[in-house]
Tab-separated table of C-alpha atoms in Angstrom:
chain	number	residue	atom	x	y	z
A	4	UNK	CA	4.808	-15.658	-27.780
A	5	UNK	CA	4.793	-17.175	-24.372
A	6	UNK	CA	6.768	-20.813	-23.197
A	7	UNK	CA	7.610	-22.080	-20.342
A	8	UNK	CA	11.026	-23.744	-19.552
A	9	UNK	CA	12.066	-25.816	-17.138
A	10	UNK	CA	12.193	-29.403	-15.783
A	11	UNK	CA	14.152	-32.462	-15.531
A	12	UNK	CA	15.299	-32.491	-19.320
A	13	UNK	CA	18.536	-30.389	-19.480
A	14	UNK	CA	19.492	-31.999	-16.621
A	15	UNK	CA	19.544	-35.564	-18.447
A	16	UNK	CA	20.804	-34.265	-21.670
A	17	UNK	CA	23.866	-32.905	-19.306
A	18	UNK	CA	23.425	-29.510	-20.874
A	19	UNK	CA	23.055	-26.061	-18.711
A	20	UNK	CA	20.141	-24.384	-18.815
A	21	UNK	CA	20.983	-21.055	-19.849
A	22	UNK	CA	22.984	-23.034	-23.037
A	23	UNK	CA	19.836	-24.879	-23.801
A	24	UNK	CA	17.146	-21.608	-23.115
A	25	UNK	CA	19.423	-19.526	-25.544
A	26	UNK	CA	19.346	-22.454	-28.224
A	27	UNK	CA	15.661	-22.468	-27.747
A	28	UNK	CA	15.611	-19.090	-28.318
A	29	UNK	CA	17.635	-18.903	-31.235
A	30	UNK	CA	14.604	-20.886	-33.122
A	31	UNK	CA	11.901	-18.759	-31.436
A	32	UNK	CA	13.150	-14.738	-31.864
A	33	UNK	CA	9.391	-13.807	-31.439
A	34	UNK	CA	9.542	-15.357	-27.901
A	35	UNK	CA	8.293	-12.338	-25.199
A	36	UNK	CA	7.919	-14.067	-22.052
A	37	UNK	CA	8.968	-17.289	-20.433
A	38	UNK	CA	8.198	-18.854	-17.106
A	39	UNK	CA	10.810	-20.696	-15.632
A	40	UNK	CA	9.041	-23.592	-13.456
A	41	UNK	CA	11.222	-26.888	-11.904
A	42	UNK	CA	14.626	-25.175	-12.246
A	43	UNK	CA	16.824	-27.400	-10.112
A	44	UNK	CA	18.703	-25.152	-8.023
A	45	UNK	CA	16.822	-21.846	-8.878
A	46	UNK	CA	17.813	-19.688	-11.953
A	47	UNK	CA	20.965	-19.351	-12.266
A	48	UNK	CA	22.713	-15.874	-12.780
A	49	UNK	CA	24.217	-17.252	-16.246
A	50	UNK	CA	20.183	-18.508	-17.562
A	51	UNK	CA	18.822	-15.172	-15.713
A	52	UNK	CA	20.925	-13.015	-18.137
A	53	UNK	CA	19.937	-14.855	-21.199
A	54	UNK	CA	15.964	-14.047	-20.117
A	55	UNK	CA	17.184	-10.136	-19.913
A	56	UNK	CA	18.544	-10.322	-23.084
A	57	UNK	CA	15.788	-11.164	-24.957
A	58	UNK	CA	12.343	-11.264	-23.154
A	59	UNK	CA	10.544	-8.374	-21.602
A	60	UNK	CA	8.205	-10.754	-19.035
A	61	UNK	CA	9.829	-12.886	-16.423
A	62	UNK	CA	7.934	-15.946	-14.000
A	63	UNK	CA	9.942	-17.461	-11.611
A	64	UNK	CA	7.172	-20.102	-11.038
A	65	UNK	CA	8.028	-22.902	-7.839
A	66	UNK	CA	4.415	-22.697	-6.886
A	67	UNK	CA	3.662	-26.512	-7.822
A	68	UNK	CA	4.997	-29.264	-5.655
A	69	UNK	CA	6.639	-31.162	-7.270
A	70	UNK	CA	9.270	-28.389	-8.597
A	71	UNK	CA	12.424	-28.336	-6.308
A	72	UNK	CA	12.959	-25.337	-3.990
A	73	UNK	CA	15.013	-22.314	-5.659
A	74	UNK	CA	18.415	-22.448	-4.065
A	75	UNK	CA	19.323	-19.173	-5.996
A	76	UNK	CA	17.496	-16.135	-7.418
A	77	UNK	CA	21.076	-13.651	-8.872
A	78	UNK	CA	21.233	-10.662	-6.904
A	79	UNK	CA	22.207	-7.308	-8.880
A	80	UNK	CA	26.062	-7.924	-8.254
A	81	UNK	CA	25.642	-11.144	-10.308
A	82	UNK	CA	23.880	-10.796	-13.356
A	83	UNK	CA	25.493	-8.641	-15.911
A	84	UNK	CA	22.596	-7.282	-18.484
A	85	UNK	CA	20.312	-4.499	-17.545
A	86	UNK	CA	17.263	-5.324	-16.325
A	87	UNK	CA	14.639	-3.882	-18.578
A	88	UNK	CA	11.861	-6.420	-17.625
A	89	UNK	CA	7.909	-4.756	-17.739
A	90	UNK	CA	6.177	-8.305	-16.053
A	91	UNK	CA	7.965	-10.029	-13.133
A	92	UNK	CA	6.236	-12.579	-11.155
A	93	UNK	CA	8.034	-14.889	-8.662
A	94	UNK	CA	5.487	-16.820	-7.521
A	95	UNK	CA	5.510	-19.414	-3.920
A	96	UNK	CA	3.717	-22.022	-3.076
A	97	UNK	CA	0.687	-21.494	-0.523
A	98	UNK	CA	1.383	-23.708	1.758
A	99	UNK	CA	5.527	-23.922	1.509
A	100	UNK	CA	5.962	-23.811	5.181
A	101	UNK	CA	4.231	-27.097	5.118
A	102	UNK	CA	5.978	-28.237	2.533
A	103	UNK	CA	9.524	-27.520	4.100
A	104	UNK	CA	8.505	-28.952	7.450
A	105	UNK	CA	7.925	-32.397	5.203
A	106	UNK	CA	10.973	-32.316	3.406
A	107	UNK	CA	13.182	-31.063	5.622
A	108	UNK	CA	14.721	-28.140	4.606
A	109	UNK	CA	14.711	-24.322	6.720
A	110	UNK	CA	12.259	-21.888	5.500
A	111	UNK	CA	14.042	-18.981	7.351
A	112	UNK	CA	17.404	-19.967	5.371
A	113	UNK	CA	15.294	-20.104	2.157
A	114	UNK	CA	13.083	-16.191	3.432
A	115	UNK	CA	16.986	-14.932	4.354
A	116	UNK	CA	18.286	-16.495	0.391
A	117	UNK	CA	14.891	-14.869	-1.113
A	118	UNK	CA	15.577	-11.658	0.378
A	119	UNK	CA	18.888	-11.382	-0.551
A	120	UNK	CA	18.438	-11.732	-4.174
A	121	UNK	CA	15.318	-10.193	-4.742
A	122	UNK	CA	16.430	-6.684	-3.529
A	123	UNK	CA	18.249	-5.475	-6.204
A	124	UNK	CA	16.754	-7.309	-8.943
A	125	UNK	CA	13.299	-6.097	-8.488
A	126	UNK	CA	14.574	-2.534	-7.665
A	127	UNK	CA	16.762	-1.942	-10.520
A	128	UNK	CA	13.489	-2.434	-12.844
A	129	UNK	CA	11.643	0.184	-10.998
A	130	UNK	CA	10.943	2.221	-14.277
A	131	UNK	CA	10.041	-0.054	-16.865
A	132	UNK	CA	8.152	-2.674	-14.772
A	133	UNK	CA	4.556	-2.774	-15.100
A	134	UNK	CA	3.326	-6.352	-13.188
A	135	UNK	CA	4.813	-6.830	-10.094
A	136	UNK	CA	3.698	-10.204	-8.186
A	137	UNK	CA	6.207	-11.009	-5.002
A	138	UNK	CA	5.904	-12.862	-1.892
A	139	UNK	CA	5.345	-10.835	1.184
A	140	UNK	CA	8.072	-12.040	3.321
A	141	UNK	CA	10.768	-11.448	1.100
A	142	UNK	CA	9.200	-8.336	-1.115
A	143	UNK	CA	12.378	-5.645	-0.869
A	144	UNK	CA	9.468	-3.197	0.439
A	145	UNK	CA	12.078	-1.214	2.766
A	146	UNK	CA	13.874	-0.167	-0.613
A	147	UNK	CA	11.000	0.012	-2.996
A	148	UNK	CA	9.927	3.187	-1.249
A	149	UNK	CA	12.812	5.165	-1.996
A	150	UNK	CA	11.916	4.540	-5.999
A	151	UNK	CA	9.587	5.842	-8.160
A	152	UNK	CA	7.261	3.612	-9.920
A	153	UNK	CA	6.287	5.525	-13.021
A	154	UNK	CA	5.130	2.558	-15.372
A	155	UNK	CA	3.516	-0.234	-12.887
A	156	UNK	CA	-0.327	-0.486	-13.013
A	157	UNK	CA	-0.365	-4.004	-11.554
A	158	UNK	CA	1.235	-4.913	-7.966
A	159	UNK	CA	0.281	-7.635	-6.240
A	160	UNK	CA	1.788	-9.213	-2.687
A	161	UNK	CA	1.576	-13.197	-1.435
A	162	UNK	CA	2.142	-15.441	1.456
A	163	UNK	CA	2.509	-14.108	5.463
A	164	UNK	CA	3.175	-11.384	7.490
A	165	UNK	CA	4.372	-13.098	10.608
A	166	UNK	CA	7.800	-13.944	9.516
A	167	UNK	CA	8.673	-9.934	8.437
A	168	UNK	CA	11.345	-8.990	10.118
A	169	UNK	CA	10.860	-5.887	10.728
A	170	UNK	CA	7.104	-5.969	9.482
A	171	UNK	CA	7.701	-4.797	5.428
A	172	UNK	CA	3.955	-3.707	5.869
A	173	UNK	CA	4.512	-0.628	7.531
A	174	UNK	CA	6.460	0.545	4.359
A	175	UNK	CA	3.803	-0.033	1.819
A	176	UNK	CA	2.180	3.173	1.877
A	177	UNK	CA	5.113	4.817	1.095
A	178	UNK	CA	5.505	2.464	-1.612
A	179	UNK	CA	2.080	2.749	-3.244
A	180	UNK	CA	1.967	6.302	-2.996
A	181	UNK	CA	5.275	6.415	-5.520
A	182	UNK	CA	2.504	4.098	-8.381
A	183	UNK	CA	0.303	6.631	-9.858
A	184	UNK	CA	-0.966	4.639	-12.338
A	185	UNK	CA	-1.339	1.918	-10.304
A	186	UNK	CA	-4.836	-0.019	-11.800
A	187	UNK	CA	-4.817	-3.400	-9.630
A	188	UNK	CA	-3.786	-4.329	-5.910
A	189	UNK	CA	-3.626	-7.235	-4.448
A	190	UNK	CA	-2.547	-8.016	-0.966
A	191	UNK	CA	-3.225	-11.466	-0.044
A	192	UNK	CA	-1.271	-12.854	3.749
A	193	UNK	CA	-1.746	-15.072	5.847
A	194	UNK	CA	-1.797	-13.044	9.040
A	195	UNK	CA	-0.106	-14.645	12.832
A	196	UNK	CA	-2.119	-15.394	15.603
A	197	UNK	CA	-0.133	-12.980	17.716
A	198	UNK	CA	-0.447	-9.961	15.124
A	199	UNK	CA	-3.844	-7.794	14.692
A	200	UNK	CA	-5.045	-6.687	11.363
A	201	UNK	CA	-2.758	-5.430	8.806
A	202	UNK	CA	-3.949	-2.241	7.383
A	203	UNK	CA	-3.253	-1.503	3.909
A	204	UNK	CA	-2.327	2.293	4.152
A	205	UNK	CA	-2.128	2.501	8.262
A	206	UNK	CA	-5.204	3.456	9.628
A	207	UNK	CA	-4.480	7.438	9.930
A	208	UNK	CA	-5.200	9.861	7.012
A	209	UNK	CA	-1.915	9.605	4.755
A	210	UNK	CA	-0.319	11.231	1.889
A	211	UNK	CA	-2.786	8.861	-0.211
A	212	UNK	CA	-6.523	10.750	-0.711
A	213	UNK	CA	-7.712	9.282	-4.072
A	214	UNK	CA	-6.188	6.440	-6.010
A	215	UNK	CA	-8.235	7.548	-9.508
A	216	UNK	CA	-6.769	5.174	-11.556
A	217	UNK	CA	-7.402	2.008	-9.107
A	218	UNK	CA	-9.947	-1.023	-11.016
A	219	UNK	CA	-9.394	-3.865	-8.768
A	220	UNK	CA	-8.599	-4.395	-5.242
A	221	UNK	CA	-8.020	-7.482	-3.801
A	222	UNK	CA	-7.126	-7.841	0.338
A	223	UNK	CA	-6.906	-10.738	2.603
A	224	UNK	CA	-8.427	-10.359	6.548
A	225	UNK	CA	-8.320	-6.575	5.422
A	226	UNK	CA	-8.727	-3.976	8.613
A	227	UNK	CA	-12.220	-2.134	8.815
A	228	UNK	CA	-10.457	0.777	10.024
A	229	UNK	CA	-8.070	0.570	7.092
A	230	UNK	CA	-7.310	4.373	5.535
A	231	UNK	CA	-7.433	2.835	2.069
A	232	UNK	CA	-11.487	2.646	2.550
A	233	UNK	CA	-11.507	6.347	3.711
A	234	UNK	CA	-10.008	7.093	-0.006
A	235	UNK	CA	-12.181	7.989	-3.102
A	236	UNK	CA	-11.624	5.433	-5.724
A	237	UNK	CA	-14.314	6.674	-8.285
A	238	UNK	CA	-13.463	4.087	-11.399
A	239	UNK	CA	-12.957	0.625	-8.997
A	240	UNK	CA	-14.647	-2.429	-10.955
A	241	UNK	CA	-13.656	-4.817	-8.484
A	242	UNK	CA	-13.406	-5.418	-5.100
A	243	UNK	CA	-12.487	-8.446	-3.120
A	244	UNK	CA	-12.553	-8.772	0.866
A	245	UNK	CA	-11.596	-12.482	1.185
A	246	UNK	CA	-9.184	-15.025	3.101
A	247	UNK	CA	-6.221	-16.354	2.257
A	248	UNK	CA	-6.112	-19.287	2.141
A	249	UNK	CA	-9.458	-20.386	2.587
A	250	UNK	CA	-11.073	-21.055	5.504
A	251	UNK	CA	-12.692	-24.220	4.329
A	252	UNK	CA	-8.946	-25.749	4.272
A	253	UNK	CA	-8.986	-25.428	8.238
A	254	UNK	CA	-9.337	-28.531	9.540
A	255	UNK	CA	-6.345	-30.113	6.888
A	256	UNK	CA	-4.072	-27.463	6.993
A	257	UNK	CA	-1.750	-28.044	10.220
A	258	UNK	CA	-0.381	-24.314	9.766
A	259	UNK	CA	-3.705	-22.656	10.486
A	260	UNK	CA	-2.459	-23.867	14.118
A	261	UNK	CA	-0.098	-20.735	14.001
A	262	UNK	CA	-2.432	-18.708	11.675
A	263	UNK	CA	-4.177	-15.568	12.851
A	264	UNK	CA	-7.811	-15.866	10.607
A	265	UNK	CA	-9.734	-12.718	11.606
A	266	UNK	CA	-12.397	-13.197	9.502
A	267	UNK	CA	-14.594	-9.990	9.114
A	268	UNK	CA	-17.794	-10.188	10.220
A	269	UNK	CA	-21.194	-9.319	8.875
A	270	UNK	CA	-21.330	-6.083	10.511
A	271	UNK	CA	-17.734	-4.765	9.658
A	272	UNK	CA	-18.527	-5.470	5.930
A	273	UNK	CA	-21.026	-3.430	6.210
A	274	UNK	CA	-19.078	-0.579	7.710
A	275	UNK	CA	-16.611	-1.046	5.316
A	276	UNK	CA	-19.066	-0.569	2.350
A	277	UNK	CA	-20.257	2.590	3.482
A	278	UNK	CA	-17.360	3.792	4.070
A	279	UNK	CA	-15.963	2.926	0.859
A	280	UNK	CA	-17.227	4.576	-2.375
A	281	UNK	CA	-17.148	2.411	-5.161
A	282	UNK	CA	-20.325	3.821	-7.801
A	283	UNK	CA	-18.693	1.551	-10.575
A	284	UNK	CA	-18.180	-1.399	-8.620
A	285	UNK	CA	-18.718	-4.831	-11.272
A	286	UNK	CA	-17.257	-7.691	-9.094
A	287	UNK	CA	-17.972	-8.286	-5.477
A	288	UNK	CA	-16.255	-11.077	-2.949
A	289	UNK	CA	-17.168	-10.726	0.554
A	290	UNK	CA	-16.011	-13.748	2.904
A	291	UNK	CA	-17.577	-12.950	6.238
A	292	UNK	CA	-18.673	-14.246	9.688
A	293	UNK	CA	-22.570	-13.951	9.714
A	294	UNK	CA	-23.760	-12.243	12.548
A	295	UNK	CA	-27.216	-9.997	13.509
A	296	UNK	CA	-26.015	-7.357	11.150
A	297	UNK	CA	-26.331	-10.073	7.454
A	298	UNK	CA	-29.357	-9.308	6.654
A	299	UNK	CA	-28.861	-5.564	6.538
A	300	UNK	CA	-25.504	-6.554	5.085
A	301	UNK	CA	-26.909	-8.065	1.857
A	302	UNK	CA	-29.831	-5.445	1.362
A	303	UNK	CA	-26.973	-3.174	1.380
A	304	UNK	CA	-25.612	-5.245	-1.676
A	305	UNK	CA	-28.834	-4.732	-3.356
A	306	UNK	CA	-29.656	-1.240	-3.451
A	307	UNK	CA	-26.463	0.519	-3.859
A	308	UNK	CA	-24.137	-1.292	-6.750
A	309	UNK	CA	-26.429	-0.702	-10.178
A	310	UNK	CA	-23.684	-2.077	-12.307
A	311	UNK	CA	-22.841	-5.011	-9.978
A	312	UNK	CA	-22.774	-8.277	-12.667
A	313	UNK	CA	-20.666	-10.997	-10.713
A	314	UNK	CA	-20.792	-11.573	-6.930
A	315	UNK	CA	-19.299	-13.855	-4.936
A	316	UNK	CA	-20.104	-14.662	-1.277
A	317	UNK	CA	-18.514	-16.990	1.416
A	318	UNK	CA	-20.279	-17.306	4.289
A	319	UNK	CA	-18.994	-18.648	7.801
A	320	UNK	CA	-21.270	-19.165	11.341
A	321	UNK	CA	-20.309	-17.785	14.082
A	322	UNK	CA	-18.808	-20.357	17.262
A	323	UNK	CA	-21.994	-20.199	18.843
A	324	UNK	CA	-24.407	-20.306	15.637
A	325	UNK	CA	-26.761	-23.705	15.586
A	326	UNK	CA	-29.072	-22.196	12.666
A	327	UNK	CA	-29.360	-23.305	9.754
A	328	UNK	CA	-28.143	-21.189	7.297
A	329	UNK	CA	-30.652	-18.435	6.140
A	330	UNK	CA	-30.112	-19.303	2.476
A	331	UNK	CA	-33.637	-18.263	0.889
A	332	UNK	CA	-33.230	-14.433	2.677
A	333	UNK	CA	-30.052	-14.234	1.445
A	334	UNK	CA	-30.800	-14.997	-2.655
A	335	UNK	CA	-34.371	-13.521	-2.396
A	336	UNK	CA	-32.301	-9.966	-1.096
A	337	UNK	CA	-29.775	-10.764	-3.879
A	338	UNK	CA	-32.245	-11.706	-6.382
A	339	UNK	CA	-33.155	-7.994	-6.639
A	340	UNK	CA	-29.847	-6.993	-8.376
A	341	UNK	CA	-31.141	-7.194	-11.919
A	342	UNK	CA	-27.844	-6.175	-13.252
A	343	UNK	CA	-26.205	-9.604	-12.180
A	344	UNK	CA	-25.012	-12.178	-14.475
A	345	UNK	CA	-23.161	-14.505	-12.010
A	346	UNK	CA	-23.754	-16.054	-8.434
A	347	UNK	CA	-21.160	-17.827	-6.518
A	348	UNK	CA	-22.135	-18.915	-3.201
A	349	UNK	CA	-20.171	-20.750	-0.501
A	350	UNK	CA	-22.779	-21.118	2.320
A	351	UNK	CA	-20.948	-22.793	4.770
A	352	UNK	CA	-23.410	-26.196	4.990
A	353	UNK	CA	-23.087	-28.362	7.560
A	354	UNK	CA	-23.518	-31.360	5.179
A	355	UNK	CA	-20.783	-30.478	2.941
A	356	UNK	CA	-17.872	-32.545	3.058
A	357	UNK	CA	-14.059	-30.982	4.412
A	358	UNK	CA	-11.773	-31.304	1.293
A	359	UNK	CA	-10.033	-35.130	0.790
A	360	UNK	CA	-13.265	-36.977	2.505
A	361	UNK	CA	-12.778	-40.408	2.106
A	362	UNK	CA	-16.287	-40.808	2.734
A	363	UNK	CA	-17.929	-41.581	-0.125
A	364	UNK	CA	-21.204	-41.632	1.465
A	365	UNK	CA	-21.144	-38.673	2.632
A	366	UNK	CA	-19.725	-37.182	-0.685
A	367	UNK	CA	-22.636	-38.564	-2.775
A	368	UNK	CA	-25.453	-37.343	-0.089
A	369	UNK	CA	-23.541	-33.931	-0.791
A	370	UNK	CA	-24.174	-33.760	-4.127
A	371	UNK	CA	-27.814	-34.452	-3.883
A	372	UNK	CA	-28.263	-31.780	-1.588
A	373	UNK	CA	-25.890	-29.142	-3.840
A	374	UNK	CA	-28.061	-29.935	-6.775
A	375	UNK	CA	-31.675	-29.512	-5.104
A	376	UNK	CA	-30.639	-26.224	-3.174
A	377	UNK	CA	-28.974	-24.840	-6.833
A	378	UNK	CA	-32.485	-25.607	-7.866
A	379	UNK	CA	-34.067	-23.764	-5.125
A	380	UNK	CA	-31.696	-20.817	-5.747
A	381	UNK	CA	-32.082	-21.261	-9.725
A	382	UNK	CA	-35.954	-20.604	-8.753
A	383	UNK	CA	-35.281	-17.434	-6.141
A	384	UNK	CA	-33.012	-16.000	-9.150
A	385	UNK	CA	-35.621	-16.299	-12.128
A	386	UNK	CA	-36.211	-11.875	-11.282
A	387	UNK	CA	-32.542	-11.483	-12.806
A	388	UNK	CA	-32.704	-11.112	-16.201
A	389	UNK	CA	-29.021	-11.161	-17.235
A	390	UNK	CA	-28.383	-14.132	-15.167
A	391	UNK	CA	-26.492	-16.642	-16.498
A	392	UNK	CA	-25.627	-19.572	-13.922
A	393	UNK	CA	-25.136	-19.979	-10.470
A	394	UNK	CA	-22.064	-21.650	-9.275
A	395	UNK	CA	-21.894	-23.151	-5.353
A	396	UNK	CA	-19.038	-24.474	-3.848
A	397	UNK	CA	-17.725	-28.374	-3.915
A	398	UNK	CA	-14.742	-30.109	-2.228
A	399	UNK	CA	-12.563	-32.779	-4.427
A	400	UNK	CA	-9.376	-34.217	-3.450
A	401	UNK	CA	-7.004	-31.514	-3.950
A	402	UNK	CA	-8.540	-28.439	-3.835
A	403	UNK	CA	-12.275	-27.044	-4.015
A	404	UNK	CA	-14.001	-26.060	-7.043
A	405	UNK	CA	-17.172	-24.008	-8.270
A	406	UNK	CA	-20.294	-26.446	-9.854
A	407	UNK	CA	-21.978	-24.325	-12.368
A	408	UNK	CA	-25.834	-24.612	-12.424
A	409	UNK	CA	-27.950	-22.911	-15.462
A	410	UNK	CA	-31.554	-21.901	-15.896
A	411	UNK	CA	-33.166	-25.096	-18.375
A	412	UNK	CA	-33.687	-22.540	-21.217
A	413	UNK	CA	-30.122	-21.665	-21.158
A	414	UNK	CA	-27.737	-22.622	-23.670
A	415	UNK	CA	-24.974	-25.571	-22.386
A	416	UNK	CA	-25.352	-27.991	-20.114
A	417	UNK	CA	-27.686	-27.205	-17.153
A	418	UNK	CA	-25.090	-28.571	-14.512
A	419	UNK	CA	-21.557	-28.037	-15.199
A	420	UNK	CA	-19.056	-30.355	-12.798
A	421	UNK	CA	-15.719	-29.033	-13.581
A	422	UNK	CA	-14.659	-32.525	-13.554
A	423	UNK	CA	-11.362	-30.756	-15.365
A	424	UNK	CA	-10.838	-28.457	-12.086
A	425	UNK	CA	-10.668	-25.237	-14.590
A	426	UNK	CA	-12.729	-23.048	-11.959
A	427	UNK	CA	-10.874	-24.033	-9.003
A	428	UNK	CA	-11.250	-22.004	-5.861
A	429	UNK	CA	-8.452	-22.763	-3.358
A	430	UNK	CA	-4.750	-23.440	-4.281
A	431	UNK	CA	-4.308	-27.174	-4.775
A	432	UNK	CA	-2.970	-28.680	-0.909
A	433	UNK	CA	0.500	-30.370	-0.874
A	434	UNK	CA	0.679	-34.354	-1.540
A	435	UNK	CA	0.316	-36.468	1.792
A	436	UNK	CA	3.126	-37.826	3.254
């Protein structure tokens, strides 16, 4: 039984949080995890002890904007019960050093608090944990390498490099090479203008030769000379090579001004794909810079993933590219894979709209536009058997989203709007001030 607890409520009923959580409790024994989301102040050490006592799976959730800051995450010297957690997420918001330039408060006094308190709490559950989700600037890495890390098979890393002091990156081969069962990675940062490429594993031959139990893969602006791609990983399902955060939130996102995006381009996916062995690949996201090298790049796609049933393509011009984009070689090249059952395609249009237009003009000649080239593509794609829809990419007001389009023999609706945002692409953006 999951629930989440949180909010304004104990704070109007004057009654502590950990008082009222262990009351809840009391009437829910079958209760195994709990996300903790709005806690004013941060969990305290006192409501933090009262999770250890009786759940097994712990989110620390301040991702949504409209939850305060945490103030205080209890270090090992504070709480009292043994940590014996196997799912621990503490999850950030995307775009928090936005958010703390708007309300005021210091992000490096918040990074220095984070720090602090997750060190000992995340180590001292080093063999029972299983999911591990932490933000990058503030993951204990430094200590994490000294453990063993029998049990985890999920570990996944958020937010930016640039404000590691020293750079925690450099310790996380050490620190994946202490998971052997490790089944999904995910190392998603925003990388500094002034810092290159962040390889995974270093990009020299390291204690690391197969990861065997690996399914999924997931790394932002990843390196092309990256050691990780050198490594046989015969059983990987699922492979993403994406941005974080999206590109298309460039022009509203006033911290891309600091942001390093070093998107790969056509060319280095291409390397990268050669050079990585994946025979069991299922799931495919490439977000790429097109340049002479695409069209090779997605004939590549064709011919050597047989199992490949979901794929997933963002595709950005180059400065100097006035083309328009080559979307009818792309799908025909694609349409080949007759093992595919999904299509997601960001093409990077011209006509399509930044997200939060105001125009509304220019909005509604988008969506006449989306819907006759998803019925171009819909036609391309009638060689797949197994295909099921194709989904392209639209803006809203907070965030984007994927509009489903099906073949008119399929069952459901042939156009699918996600008026509900349930598909969402990007993190939702911060309110406007």
């Amino acid at each position: 039984m999951h629930v989440t607890f949180g909010g304004i409520g104990p704070a109007r009923i004057n009654i502590p949080y950990a008082a009222l959580l262990r009351i809840y409790l009391s009437y829910f024994p079958n209760i195994v995890h709990i996300r903790l989301s709005g806690i004013a102040g941060g969990p305290s050490a006192e409501l933090v002890d009262v999770c250890l006592e009786r759940v097994t799976s712990l989110d620390v959730d301040f991702s949504s904007h409209w939850a305060p800051i945490p103030s205080d995450l209890p270090s090992g010297d504070c709480y009292t019960r043994r940590n014996m957690l196997t799912h621990f997420r503490y999850g950030t918001h995307t775009f928090r050093a936005v958010l703390s330039s708007r309300e005021f408060w210091s992000i490096k006094d918040e990074y220095a608090m984070e720090a602090r308190c997750l060190a000992r709490f995340v180590c001292d559950m080093h063999t029972t944990v299983e999911s591990l989700c932490l933000p990058m600037e503030t993951a204990p890495l430094f200590q994490m390498q000294d453990l063993e890390w029998p049990r985890i098979r999920s570990f996944s890393l958020y937010g930016r490099y640039d404000l590691l002091s020293p750079r925690g990156d450099s310790a996380l081969p050490a620190v994946l090479s202490r998971m052997p069962s490790l089944r999904t990675l995910h190392v998603q940062a925003k990388q500094h203008r002034t810092l290159t490429r962040a390889p995974t594993l270093g990009r020299a031959p390291g204690v690391l030769t197969e990861m065997a139990e690996l399914r999924s893969l997931t790394l932002a602006y990843p390196d092309p000379e990256d050691a990780l791609f050198g490594m046989r990983a015969p059983n990987l399902t699922r492979l993403s090579l994406r941005d974080e955060p999206r590109r298309y939130l460039e022009p509203w996102d006033p911290d891309y001004a600091s942001v390093y995006c070093p998107l790969l381009r056509a060319s280095e996916c291409l390397y990268v794909l050669r050079k990585f062995a994946t025979p069991a690949l299922e799931s495919l996201e490439l977000v790429y810079e097109a340049d002479r090298w695409e069209d090779d790049l997605v004939r590549h796609l064709s011919s050597h993933y047989p199992r490949l049933v979901r794929l997933e393509l963002h595709r950005y011009r180059a400065q100097d590219d006035h083309e328009d984009v080559p979307y009818r070689s792309i799908v025909t090249a694609v349409s080949s894979i007759t093992s595919l059952q999904s299509l997601h395609l960001n093409l990077g249009c011209r006509e399509m709209p930044p997200v939060r237009c105001d125009d509304v003009n220019k909005c509604k000649t988008w969506a006449r536009l989306r819907d006759a080239l998803a019925e171009e593509i819909l036609a391309l794609m009638r060689r797949c058997p197994r295909l099921e829809y194709v989904a392209l990419l639209d803006p809203r007001y907070q965030c984007c989203t994927w509009v489903g389009y099906r073949f008119p023999w399929s069952p459901g609706p042939s156009i699918d709007l996600d008026e509900d945002l349930l598909r969402a692409d990007s993190n939702w953006l911060p309110y406007r001030r």
